[in-house]
Coordinates of C-alpha atoms in Angstrom, one line a residue:
M1 CA -0.2 -61.7 8.1
V2 CA 0.5 -65.1 6.6
E3 CA 2.8 -67.3 8.8
A4 CA 5.5 -69.1 6.9
G5 CA 5.9 -72.9 7.0
S6 CA 7.2 -74.4 10.2
D7 CA 10.9 -75.2 10.9
V8 CA 12.0 -78.5 9.4
T9 CA 15.3 -78.9 11.3
D10 CA 13.9 -81.7 13.5
L11 CA 13.3 -83.7 10.4
G12 CA 17.0 -83.6 9.6
K13 CA 17.9 -85.6 12.7
Q14 CA 19.5 -89.0 12.3
T15 CA 17.0 -91.9 11.6
M16 CA 17.5 -95.5 10.6
A17 CA 19.8 -95.7 7.6
Q18 CA 19.5 -92.0 6.8
K19 CA 20.7 -91.2 3.3
R20 CA 23.3 -88.5 2.8
V21 CA 22.8 -86.2 -0.2
A22 CA 25.5 -83.9 -1.6
I23 CA 24.1 -80.6 -2.9
I24 CA 26.4 -78.8 -5.3
G25 CA 25.8 -75.0 -5.2
G26 CA 24.4 -72.7 -2.5
G27 CA 22.3 -70.5 -4.7
S28 CA 18.5 -70.3 -4.7
S29 CA 18.2 -73.9 -6.0
G30 CA 20.7 -75.1 -3.5
I31 CA 19.1 -73.7 -0.3
C32 CA 15.6 -74.9 -1.2
S33 CA 17.1 -78.3 -2.0
I34 CA 18.5 -78.5 1.6
K35 CA 15.0 -77.9 2.9
C36 CA 13.6 -80.6 0.6
C37 CA 16.1 -83.1 1.9
L38 CA 15.2 -82.3 5.5
E39 CA 11.5 -82.6 4.7
E40 CA 12.1 -86.2 3.6
G41 CA 14.4 -87.1 6.4
L42 CA 17.6 -87.1 4.3
E43 CA 20.9 -85.7 5.5
P44 CA 22.0 -82.8 3.2
V45 CA 25.5 -81.5 2.8
C46 CA 25.7 -78.5 0.6
F47 CA 29.0 -77.5 -1.0
E48 CA 29.3 -73.8 -1.9
S49 CA 32.6 -72.6 -3.5
S50 CA 32.2 -69.0 -2.3
E51 CA 31.7 -67.5 1.1
D52 CA 28.0 -66.9 1.0
I53 CA 24.6 -68.1 -0.4
G54 CA 22.8 -66.4 -3.3
G55 CA 24.5 -67.7 -6.3
L56 CA 23.6 -65.6 -9.3
W57 CA 21.9 -63.0 -7.2
R58 CA 24.8 -62.0 -5.0
F59 CA 26.5 -59.0 -6.5
K60 CA 30.3 -58.7 -6.5
E61 CA 32.4 -55.9 -7.9
V62 CA 34.8 -58.4 -9.5
P63 CA 33.5 -61.4 -11.4
E64 CA 34.8 -64.8 -10.3
D65 CA 35.8 -67.6 -12.6
E66 CA 33.2 -70.3 -13.1
R67 CA 30.6 -68.3 -11.2
A68 CA 27.5 -66.4 -12.3
S69 CA 27.9 -62.6 -12.2
I70 CA 25.4 -59.7 -12.3
Y71 CA 25.6 -56.0 -12.6
Q72 CA 24.9 -53.6 -9.7
S73 CA 21.5 -52.4 -10.9
V74 CA 19.9 -55.7 -11.7
I75 CA 16.2 -56.0 -10.9
I76 CA 14.5 -59.4 -11.3
N77 CA 12.0 -59.8 -14.1
T78 CA 9.6 -62.0 -12.1
S79 CA 7.4 -60.5 -9.4
K80 CA 7.6 -61.5 -5.8
E81 CA 4.4 -63.5 -5.6
M82 CA 5.4 -65.6 -8.5
M83 CA 9.0 -66.2 -7.5
C84 CA 8.8 -67.0 -3.8
F85 CA 9.2 -70.4 -2.3
S86 CA 5.9 -72.2 -1.8
D87 CA 5.6 -72.0 2.0
F88 CA 7.5 -68.8 2.6
P89 CA 5.8 -65.7 1.2
I90 CA 8.0 -62.7 0.5
P91 CA 7.1 -59.8 2.9
A92 CA 4.2 -57.7 1.9
D93 CA 6.3 -54.4 2.0
F94 CA 8.9 -55.7 -0.4
P95 CA 8.6 -54.3 -3.9
N96 CA 7.0 -56.5 -6.5
Y97 CA 10.1 -56.5 -8.7
M98 CA 13.0 -56.7 -6.4
H99 CA 16.6 -55.4 -6.7
N100 CA 19.2 -58.0 -6.2
F101 CA 19.9 -56.7 -2.7
K102 CA 16.3 -57.4 -1.7
I103 CA 16.4 -60.8 -3.3
M104 CA 19.4 -61.7 -1.2
E105 CA 17.6 -60.4 1.9
Y106 CA 14.7 -62.8 1.2
F107 CA 17.1 -65.7 0.7
R108 CA 18.8 -65.0 4.1
M109 CA 15.3 -64.8 5.7
Y110 CA 14.4 -68.2 4.2
A111 CA 17.7 -69.8 5.2
K112 CA 17.4 -68.4 8.8
H113 CA 13.8 -69.4 9.2
F114 CA 14.4 -73.0 8.3
D115 CA 17.9 -73.1 9.8
L116 CA 19.6 -74.1 6.6
L117 CA 23.0 -72.5 6.8
K118 CA 24.5 -75.1 9.2
Y119 CA 24.2 -77.7 6.3
I120 CA 26.4 -75.6 4.0
R121 CA 30.2 -75.9 3.7
F122 CA 31.4 -72.6 2.3
R123 CA 34.6 -72.0 0.3
T124 CA 34.4 -75.7 -0.7
K125 CA 34.8 -76.6 -4.4
V126 CA 33.5 -79.9 -5.7
C127 CA 36.4 -81.4 -7.8
S128 CA 34.8 -84.7 -8.9
V129 CA 31.7 -86.8 -8.6
T130 CA 32.1 -90.4 -9.6
R131 CA 30.1 -93.6 -9.3
R132 CA 31.4 -96.1 -6.8
P133 CA 32.3 -99.6 -8.0
D134 CA 29.1 -101.0 -6.5
F135 CA 26.9 -98.2 -8.0
S136 CA 24.6 -100.6 -9.8
S137 CA 23.5 -102.0 -6.4
T138 CA 23.9 -99.1 -4.0
G139 CA 23.6 -96.0 -6.3
Q140 CA 26.4 -94.3 -4.2
W141 CA 28.9 -91.7 -5.3
D142 CA 32.4 -90.7 -4.4
V143 CA 32.6 -86.9 -4.0
V144 CA 36.0 -85.2 -3.9
T145 CA 36.0 -81.6 -2.5
E146 CA 38.6 -79.0 -1.9
T147 CA 38.7 -76.5 0.9
D148 CA 41.7 -74.1 1.4
G149 CA 43.8 -76.2 -0.8
K150 CA 43.1 -79.4 1.0
Q151 CA 41.2 -82.2 -0.7
E152 CA 38.7 -84.6 1.0
S153 CA 36.7 -87.6 -0.3
A154 CA 33.4 -88.7 1.0
V155 CA 30.6 -91.2 0.1
F156 CA 27.1 -90.0 -0.7
D157 CA 23.9 -91.8 -1.4
A158 CA 22.6 -89.2 -3.9
I159 CA 23.6 -86.0 -5.7
L160 CA 21.7 -82.8 -6.4
V161 CA 23.4 -80.5 -8.9
C162 CA 22.3 -76.9 -8.3
T163 CA 24.9 -74.9 -10.2
G164 CA 22.5 -73.3 -12.7
H165 CA 23.2 -72.3 -16.3
H166 CA 24.6 -68.8 -16.1
T167 CA 28.2 -69.7 -15.2
T168 CA 30.2 -69.8 -18.5
A169 CA 30.0 -66.8 -20.8
H170 CA 29.1 -67.6 -24.4
L171 CA 31.4 -65.4 -26.4
P172 CA 31.1 -66.3 -30.2
L173 CA 34.0 -64.2 -31.4
S174 CA 34.4 -66.4 -34.5
S175 CA 31.0 -65.2 -35.7
F176 CA 32.4 -61.6 -35.9
P177 CA 35.2 -61.3 -38.4
G178 CA 37.7 -58.6 -37.7
I179 CA 37.1 -58.5 -33.9
E180 CA 40.8 -59.6 -33.4
K181 CA 42.0 -56.3 -35.0
F182 CA 39.4 -54.1 -33.3
K183 CA 41.4 -51.5 -31.2
G184 CA 38.7 -50.7 -28.8
R185 CA 37.6 -52.8 -25.8
Y186 CA 35.3 -55.7 -26.0
F187 CA 33.9 -58.1 -23.3
H188 CA 31.0 -60.3 -22.3
S189 CA 28.1 -58.8 -20.4
R190 CA 28.9 -60.9 -17.3
D191 CA 31.9 -58.5 -16.8
Y192 CA 29.7 -55.4 -16.8
K193 CA 29.1 -53.8 -13.4
S194 CA 28.0 -50.2 -13.9
P195 CA 27.7 -47.5 -16.6
D196 CA 30.1 -45.1 -15.1
E197 CA 33.1 -46.3 -17.1
F198 CA 31.3 -45.6 -20.4
T199 CA 31.0 -41.8 -20.0
G200 CA 31.9 -40.2 -23.4
K201 CA 32.2 -43.6 -25.1
R202 CA 30.5 -44.9 -28.3
V203 CA 29.2 -48.3 -27.4
I204 CA 27.7 -51.2 -29.3
V205 CA 25.7 -53.8 -27.4
I206 CA 25.4 -57.1 -29.3
G207 CA 22.3 -59.2 -28.3
I208 CA 18.8 -58.2 -27.4
G209 CA 18.0 -60.6 -24.6
N210 CA 17.2 -59.3 -21.2
S211 CA 20.8 -58.4 -20.4
G212 CA 21.4 -56.7 -23.8
G213 CA 18.3 -54.6 -23.4
D214 CA 19.1 -53.6 -19.8
L215 CA 22.7 -52.7 -20.6
A216 CA 21.7 -50.7 -23.7
V217 CA 19.3 -48.6 -21.7
E218 CA 21.6 -48.1 -18.7
I219 CA 24.7 -47.3 -20.8
S220 CA 22.8 -44.9 -22.9
H221 CA 22.6 -42.5 -19.9
T222 CA 26.3 -42.0 -20.0
A223 CA 27.7 -43.0 -23.4
Q224 CA 28.1 -40.3 -25.9
Q225 CA 28.3 -39.7 -29.6
V226 CA 29.1 -36.4 -31.4
W227 CA 27.1 -35.5 -34.5
F228 CA 28.6 -32.9 -36.8
Y229 CA 26.4 -30.7 -39.0
S230 CA 27.4 -28.2 -41.7
V231 CA 25.4 -25.3 -43.0
T232 CA 27.8 -22.5 -43.5
T233 CA 30.1 -23.6 -40.7
S234 CA 30.6 -26.9 -38.8
F235 CA 29.6 -27.3 -35.2
G236 CA 29.2 -30.2 -32.8
V237 CA 26.3 -31.4 -30.7
T238 CA 26.9 -34.1 -28.0
V239 CA 24.1 -36.5 -27.3
S240 CA 23.9 -39.8 -25.4
R241 CA 23.5 -42.9 -27.7
V242 CA 24.1 -46.6 -27.8
F243 CA 23.9 -48.9 -30.7
L244 CA 21.9 -52.1 -30.0
S245 CA 22.8 -54.8 -32.5
T246 CA 20.4 -57.7 -33.0
R247 CA 20.4 -60.6 -35.4
R248 CA 16.7 -61.4 -35.4
G249 CA 14.9 -58.8 -33.3
A250 CA 12.7 -59.4 -30.3
W251 CA 9.2 -58.9 -28.8
I252 CA 9.5 -56.5 -25.8
I253 CA 7.2 -57.0 -22.9
N254 CA 6.6 -54.8 -19.8
R255 CA 7.0 -55.6 -16.2
V256 CA 3.9 -53.4 -15.6
S257 CA 0.7 -54.8 -17.1
D258 CA -3.1 -54.3 -16.9
N259 CA -4.2 -52.0 -14.1
G260 CA -0.6 -51.6 -13.1
Y261 CA -0.3 -55.2 -11.9
P262 CA 2.9 -57.2 -12.6
G263 CA 2.9 -58.8 -16.0
D264 CA 3.4 -62.4 -14.8
V265 CA 0.6 -62.0 -12.3
V266 CA -1.8 -61.0 -15.1
F267 CA -0.7 -63.6 -17.7
S268 CA 0.3 -66.7 -15.6
T269 CA -3.2 -67.9 -14.8
R270 CA -4.9 -71.2 -15.2
F271 CA -7.8 -69.5 -17.0
K272 CA -5.4 -68.1 -19.7
L273 CA -3.7 -71.4 -19.9
L274 CA -7.0 -73.0 -20.7
L275 CA -7.7 -70.5 -23.4
K276 CA -4.3 -71.1 -24.9
Q277 CA -5.0 -74.8 -25.0
M278 CA -8.4 -74.3 -26.5
F279 CA -7.3 -72.2 -29.4
P280 CA -4.6 -72.6 -32.1
I281 CA -1.1 -71.3 -31.2
S282 CA -1.3 -68.8 -34.1
M283 CA -4.3 -67.2 -32.5
A284 CA -2.5 -66.9 -29.2
N285 CA 0.4 -65.3 -31.0
D286 CA -1.9 -62.9 -32.8
W287 CA -3.5 -61.8 -29.5
V288 CA -0.2 -61.2 -27.7
E289 CA 1.5 -59.5 -30.6
K290 CA -1.5 -57.2 -31.1
G291 CA -1.3 -56.1 -27.5
L292 CA 2.5 -55.6 -27.6
N293 CA 2.2 -53.5 -30.8
S294 CA -0.6 -51.4 -29.3
R295 CA 2.0 -50.1 -26.9
F296 CA 4.5 -49.4 -29.6
N297 CA 4.8 -50.8 -33.1
H298 CA 7.8 -53.1 -33.1
S299 CA 8.3 -52.6 -36.9
H300 CA 8.6 -48.8 -36.4
Y301 CA 11.2 -49.3 -33.8
G302 CA 13.3 -51.7 -35.7
L303 CA 12.6 -54.5 -33.3
K304 CA 10.0 -56.7 -35.0
P305 CA 11.4 -60.3 -35.4
E306 CA 10.5 -62.7 -38.2
H307 CA 9.4 -65.3 -35.6
R308 CA 6.2 -65.3 -33.6
F309 CA 5.9 -64.3 -29.9
L310 CA 5.8 -67.8 -28.5
S311 CA 8.9 -68.9 -30.6
Q312 CA 11.5 -67.1 -28.6
H313 CA 12.1 -66.3 -24.9
P314 CA 10.7 -62.8 -24.6
T315 CA 12.7 -59.7 -23.6
I316 CA 11.4 -57.8 -20.6
N317 CA 12.2 -54.1 -20.6
D318 CA 10.1 -51.1 -19.6
D319 CA 12.6 -48.5 -20.7
L320 CA 13.9 -49.6 -24.1
P321 CA 11.1 -48.0 -26.2
N322 CA 11.6 -44.7 -24.4
R323 CA 15.4 -44.7 -25.1
I324 CA 14.7 -45.5 -28.7
I325 CA 12.1 -42.8 -29.3
S326 CA 14.4 -40.2 -27.6
G327 CA 17.3 -41.2 -29.9
R328 CA 19.5 -42.5 -27.1
V329 CA 19.5 -46.1 -28.3
L330 CA 19.7 -46.9 -32.0
V331 CA 18.6 -50.4 -33.1
K332 CA 20.9 -51.9 -35.7
A333 CA 21.2 -55.1 -37.7
N334 CA 23.7 -57.8 -36.8
V335 CA 27.4 -56.9 -37.1
S336 CA 28.9 -58.5 -40.1
E337 CA 32.5 -57.2 -39.6
F338 CA 34.7 -55.1 -37.4
T339 CA 37.5 -52.9 -38.5
E340 CA 40.1 -51.4 -36.2
T341 CA 37.7 -48.6 -35.2
A342 CA 34.3 -49.3 -36.8
A343 CA 31.5 -51.8 -37.1
I344 CA 29.9 -52.8 -40.4
F345 CA 26.4 -54.1 -40.2
E346 CA 24.6 -56.7 -42.3
D347 CA 22.4 -54.0 -43.9
G348 CA 25.6 -52.3 -45.2
S349 CA 25.5 -49.4 -42.7
K350 CA 28.7 -48.5 -40.8
E351 CA 29.4 -46.8 -37.5
E352 CA 32.8 -45.3 -37.0
D353 CA 34.9 -44.5 -33.9
I354 CA 33.5 -47.3 -31.7
D355 CA 35.1 -47.4 -28.3
V356 CA 33.5 -50.4 -26.6
V357 CA 31.6 -53.6 -27.7
V358 CA 29.6 -55.5 -25.1
F359 CA 28.6 -59.0 -26.1
A360 CA 25.3 -59.8 -24.4
T361 CA 25.3 -63.2 -26.1
G362 CA 24.2 -65.5 -23.3
Y363 CA 25.7 -68.4 -21.5
S364 CA 26.7 -72.0 -21.9
F365 CA 26.7 -74.7 -19.2
S366 CA 28.8 -77.7 -18.4
F367 CA 29.5 -80.0 -15.5
P368 CA 33.2 -81.0 -15.6
F369 CA 33.1 -82.4 -12.1
L370 CA 30.7 -85.1 -13.3
G371 CA 33.0 -86.6 -16.0
N372 CA 31.0 -88.8 -18.4
C373 CA 28.0 -89.0 -16.1
A374 CA 26.5 -86.0 -17.8
T375 CA 27.5 -84.9 -21.3
V376 CA 26.5 -81.5 -22.6
T377 CA 26.4 -80.9 -26.4
D378 CA 25.5 -77.5 -27.8
N379 CA 23.8 -76.6 -24.5
Q380 CA 21.7 -79.7 -24.6
I381 CA 21.7 -82.5 -22.0
P382 CA 19.2 -85.3 -22.1
L383 CA 17.3 -85.3 -18.8
Y384 CA 14.0 -86.8 -17.9
K385 CA 11.6 -83.9 -17.1
Y386 CA 14.8 -81.8 -17.1
V387 CA 15.9 -83.5 -13.9
F388 CA 17.1 -87.1 -14.1
P389 CA 19.7 -88.7 -16.5
P390 CA 17.8 -91.7 -18.0
H391 CA 20.8 -94.0 -18.4
L392 CA 21.9 -94.5 -14.8
E393 CA 21.2 -97.9 -13.1
K394 CA 20.0 -96.0 -10.0
P395 CA 18.2 -92.7 -10.0
T396 CA 20.5 -91.0 -7.5
L397 CA 21.7 -88.0 -9.6
A398 CA 19.4 -85.1 -10.2
F399 CA 19.8 -81.6 -11.7
I400 CA 17.8 -78.8 -10.0
G401 CA 17.1 -75.5 -11.7
L402 CA 18.5 -76.4 -15.1
V403 CA 15.6 -74.9 -17.0
Q404 CA 14.8 -71.6 -18.7
P405 CA 11.2 -71.0 -17.8
L406 CA 8.7 -68.5 -19.1
G407 CA 8.3 -67.5 -15.5
A408 CA 10.2 -67.7 -12.2
I409 CA 12.8 -70.4 -11.7
M410 CA 12.8 -70.5 -7.8
P411 CA 9.5 -72.3 -7.3
I412 CA 10.3 -74.6 -10.2
A413 CA 13.6 -75.5 -8.6
E414 CA 11.9 -76.1 -5.3
L415 CA 9.3 -78.4 -6.9
Q416 CA 12.0 -80.3 -8.7
G417 CA 13.8 -80.7 -5.4
R418 CA 10.7 -82.0 -3.7
W419 CA 10.3 -84.6 -6.5
A420 CA 14.0 -85.6 -6.6
T421 CA 14.2 -86.1 -2.8
R422 CA 11.1 -88.3 -2.8
V423 CA 12.7 -90.4 -5.6
F424 CA 15.9 -90.7 -3.5
K425 CA 13.8 -91.7 -0.5
G426 CA 12.0 -94.4 -2.5
L427 CA 8.6 -92.7 -2.1
A428 CA 8.4 -91.9 -5.9
T429 CA 9.7 -94.0 -8.8
L430 CA 10.9 -93.3 -12.3
P431 CA 9.8 -95.3 -15.4
S432 CA 12.3 -97.6 -17.1
M433 CA 14.9 -96.0 -19.4
S434 CA 13.0 -96.5 -22.7
P435 CA 9.9 -94.3 -21.7
M436 CA 12.2 -91.7 -20.2
V437 CA 14.2 -91.5 -23.4
S438 CA 11.0 -91.2 -25.4
D439 CA 9.8 -88.4 -23.2
I440 CA 13.1 -86.6 -23.7
S441 CA 12.9 -87.0 -27.4
R442 CA 9.2 -85.7 -27.6
K443 CA 10.1 -82.6 -25.6
M444 CA 13.2 -81.9 -27.8
V445 CA 11.1 -82.3 -31.0
A446 CA 8.4 -80.0 -29.7
M447 CA 11.0 -77.4 -28.6
N448 CA 12.8 -77.4 -31.9
K449 CA 9.4 -77.1 -33.7
R450 CA 8.3 -74.1 -31.6
Y451 CA 11.4 -72.1 -31.0
V452 CA 13.9 -70.4 -33.3
R453 CA 17.2 -72.3 -33.2
S454 CA 19.4 -70.8 -30.5
P455 CA 21.7 -72.0 -27.6
R456 CA 19.2 -70.4 -25.1
H457 CA 16.3 -72.5 -26.5
T458 CA 17.4 -75.9 -25.3
I459 CA 16.0 -76.0 -21.8
Q460 CA 12.8 -73.9 -22.2
V461 CA 9.7 -74.7 -20.2
D462 CA 6.3 -73.1 -19.8
Y463 CA 5.7 -72.2 -16.1
I464 CA 2.3 -73.6 -15.3
E465 CA 2.5 -76.6 -17.6
Y466 CA 5.8 -77.7 -16.3
M467 CA 5.0 -77.0 -12.6
D468 CA 1.8 -79.1 -13.0
E469 CA 3.7 -81.9 -14.8
V470 CA 6.2 -82.3 -11.9
A471 CA 3.5 -81.7 -9.3
S472 CA 1.5 -84.6 -10.7
L473 CA 4.5 -86.9 -10.1
I474 CA 4.4 -86.3 -6.3
G475 CA 0.7 -85.7 -5.8
V476 CA 0.7 -81.9 -5.1
K477 CA -1.0 -80.6 -8.2
P478 CA -4.1 -78.7 -7.1
N479 CA -7.5 -80.2 -8.0
V480 CA -9.1 -77.0 -9.2
W481 CA -12.5 -78.5 -10.2
S482 CA -12.9 -80.3 -6.9
L483 CA -12.2 -77.0 -5.2
F484 CA -15.1 -75.4 -7.0
F485 CA -17.4 -77.7 -5.0
T486 CA -15.6 -77.7 -1.7
D487 CA -14.1 -74.2 -1.5
P488 CA -15.5 -71.9 -4.3
K489 CA -13.7 -68.8 -3.1
L490 CA -10.3 -70.5 -3.2
A491 CA -11.1 -72.2 -6.5
W492 CA -11.9 -68.9 -8.1
E493 CA -8.6 -67.4 -7.1
V494 CA -6.7 -70.6 -8.1
F495 CA -8.3 -70.7 -11.5
F496 CA -8.6 -67.0 -12.4
G497 CA -5.9 -65.5 -10.3
P498 CA -2.1 -65.9 -10.7
C499 CA -0.7 -69.4 -10.4
T500 CA 1.4 -68.6 -7.4
P501 CA 3.7 -71.3 -5.8
F502 CA 1.4 -71.6 -2.8
Q503 CA -1.0 -73.7 -5.0
Y504 CA 1.4 -76.6 -4.8
R505 CA 1.2 -76.7 -1.0
L506 CA -2.6 -77.1 -0.8
Q507 CA -2.5 -80.9 -0.8
G508 CA -0.3 -83.9 -0.9
P509 CA 3.1 -84.5 0.8
H510 CA 4.3 -81.6 3.0
K511 CA 1.2 -79.5 2.4
W512 CA 1.2 -76.1 4.2
D513 CA -1.7 -75.0 6.4
G514 CA -1.0 -71.4 5.4
A515 CA -1.3 -72.0 1.6
R516 CA -5.0 -71.1 1.4
E517 CA -4.6 -67.8 3.3
A518 CA -1.5 -67.0 1.2
I519 CA -3.4 -67.4 -2.0
L520 CA -6.4 -65.4 -0.8
T521 CA -4.2 -62.5 0.4
Q522 CA -1.7 -62.4 -2.5
H523 CA -3.4 -59.3 -4.0
D524 CA -3.0 -57.4 -0.7
R525 CA 0.8 -58.2 -0.8
I526 CA 1.0 -57.0 -4.4
L527 CA -0.6 -53.7 -3.6
K528 CA 1.0 -53.1 -0.2
P529 CA 4.3 -51.6 -1.4
L530 CA 2.5 -49.4 -4.0
R531 CA 0.1 -47.7 -1.6
T532 CA 2.6 -45.3 -0.1
R533 CA 0.2 -42.3 -0.3
P534 CA -3.4 -42.5 0.9
T535 CA -5.9 -42.3 -2.0
R536 CA -9.5 -43.3 -2.6
D537 CA -9.9 -46.6 -4.4
S538 CA -11.0 -46.0 -7.9
A539 CA -11.8 -49.7 -8.6
S540 CA -11.4 -53.0 -7.0
Y541 CA -8.9 -55.5 -8.4
A542 CA -9.9 -57.3 -11.6
L543 CA -7.7 -59.3 -13.9
L544 CA -10.7 -60.0 -16.1
T545 CA -12.8 -57.3 -17.8
F546 CA -16.5 -57.6 -18.1
G547 CA -16.0 -58.2 -21.8
F548 CA -14.6 -61.6 -20.9
Q549 CA -17.5 -62.8 -18.8
W550 CA -19.1 -64.8 -21.5
I551 CA -15.8 -66.4 -22.4
I552 CA -15.3 -67.3 -18.7
L553 CA -18.7 -68.9 -18.5
M554 CA -18.1 -70.9 -21.7
A555 CA -14.6 -72.0 -20.5
L556 CA -16.0 -73.1 -17.2
A557 CA -18.8 -75.1 -18.8
A558 CA -16.3 -76.7 -21.2
A559 CA -13.9 -77.5 -18.4
F560 CA -16.6 -78.9 -16.2
Y561 CA -17.9 -81.1 -19.0
S562 CA -14.3 -82.3 -19.7
Y563 CA -13.9 -83.0 -16.0
L564 CA -17.1 -85.1 -15.7
S565 CA -16.2 -87.1 -18.9

C-alpha cells in the first residue's frame, strides 16, 4: 500500500512576515491550493460560498445561482490514476471512473489527511477584490466578504481564484428563432437532475458535448414517442426515443480502451506524445479517426464532423452508439426554428409534438468580484500560462483551474497552485510584461488555428504538454532520459506508462518519497476494483503490442540522440 504525503499543517504556522493568501472557492482547485500555500509557508484563507467543499462535484437537488451544478448520475470522464492529486493516490478499491459521490469521498479524505478544512470559511461570499492604493509597491489587495448578511473587509498579500468555468449557463436563445413561442418546456442542462420527469415526453437535446451525450442517453430510457402505422387500420407502437441535435457532429471516444484499460491511461503516455511530435498532425488524426471508426462508423451514425479529431474537445460516451443503433436516440441536424409545438431542422426535416428541449450548450465564465482587474471577452481572458494576468505591477493574482484540458483538471490545478504559491513567496519569478503578452498571443493563435471556433475552445490545453510546461517553471518536470540510466524500471513506466500526477513529485521542491512506488504500482490499483471474481490471468498488462516494438526502439534511439545533442 502506498502511503500518502505527510501532513503539512505544521508548515502553516506563523513565521516571519508570513503572507496571507485569499483563496476564492472551495472546490477541487481550492482545497489543493490551500495545501500548496501551506507547503510554501503561506497563510491561506479560503472563502467558500456554500456549506461544503467539492464545488462542481457536489450534487444538490436544487441548482444554486452562480454555482456549478451536476445531475445525479454523473460519472467522471477521467480515470482515478490520472485525476488524483500528486501525493495522495485514490484508494485501490475505488472504481476507475468514479461516480460524483466517490469523488466527494476522495476530496474529504484529502482534506482530512492534510487538515485543510480549518482554513475554509464556509457560507462566505466574496463581494469584491480590489487593489490597495499602494499595490504597485506591496501587491496587496482589499477583499470584502459577506457572511450571513454581514460584510467584512480584510487585507491579503495575494489572491488565488479557484471558481472554475462551469458556473454560468450559456443559453444562446437568440440563435434559435421561435423559441419564445414554443409552448413546451426548455432549460439548460445545468438544471437537469434525473430522467424521471421525462417519462412519456418527446425530448430534444441540443448539443453533443459530454453533457449532451450523457443526457440524451439517460433520458432515452424514459422519454417516449408514438409511431403510427397504417395498413388497413391504424395502430400505435410506443418506443423510447430522444432527438440529439448537433450543429457540427463529434468524435465519440470510449472510457474503456485497449485490454479494458481506461482510455486516458492508454493514450496519455510520454511515448505516444513523442510519436505525436514526430509525425504530422494529419497523421495523428488519421490514426485516431481510423480507430474510432473501427468501433462504429461515425458517418453511418450521423455523427461524423467536418473537422478532424484534434480540432475539437472530444465527447466521451460509452453508450451513445448503442442507443442510436437501437433507435432510442436519433441524431438530427441543428435546429433552425421552433414553432409552438415542433422543431424544424437545418436539413428541412421536422419533428412535431415536442414536449421538452434541453440546451446542453456549455458555460461561460466571468469574475465580477474582480472588477477591471480581469476582463473576460467571449470566454477569453489573457493569462500567462493560463494563470497570471500580465498587466499587474505585482504578480499577486493567479487563476487556478481555468483550463479545459484533454485530460484531468485536478492535477493541473494542483501544479498551477504549486507554481503560483512559489511566485507569491518569491521563489519563482515571471518574465516582464512583453514576453508574457507574446506567449499569450502565440497560444491564442495556435488555438485558433487548431480548433473549430467555439466558446469552449478558448482555454484548451493538452494534458502532458501543459503539465510539463508548468512543471519546468518550478523544477519538478521528471528527467526521463536521466532515469533510464539511474532507475531503468521507473524510467520505462514513466515513459511508456500513463503520465500520472505522481511523476511531478519525483524531484524538485516538495518531492514525495512515495512517488516512485505509486508509479510502479499504478496498474495494480487500476485492476484492483475490476478483479471481483477469481480468474486465471490470460495475459500480463501491456499497453504496447509486439507490433510496436520496432517503433519503440526507433523512438528511443531518436530520443537518446536528441538528448545527447
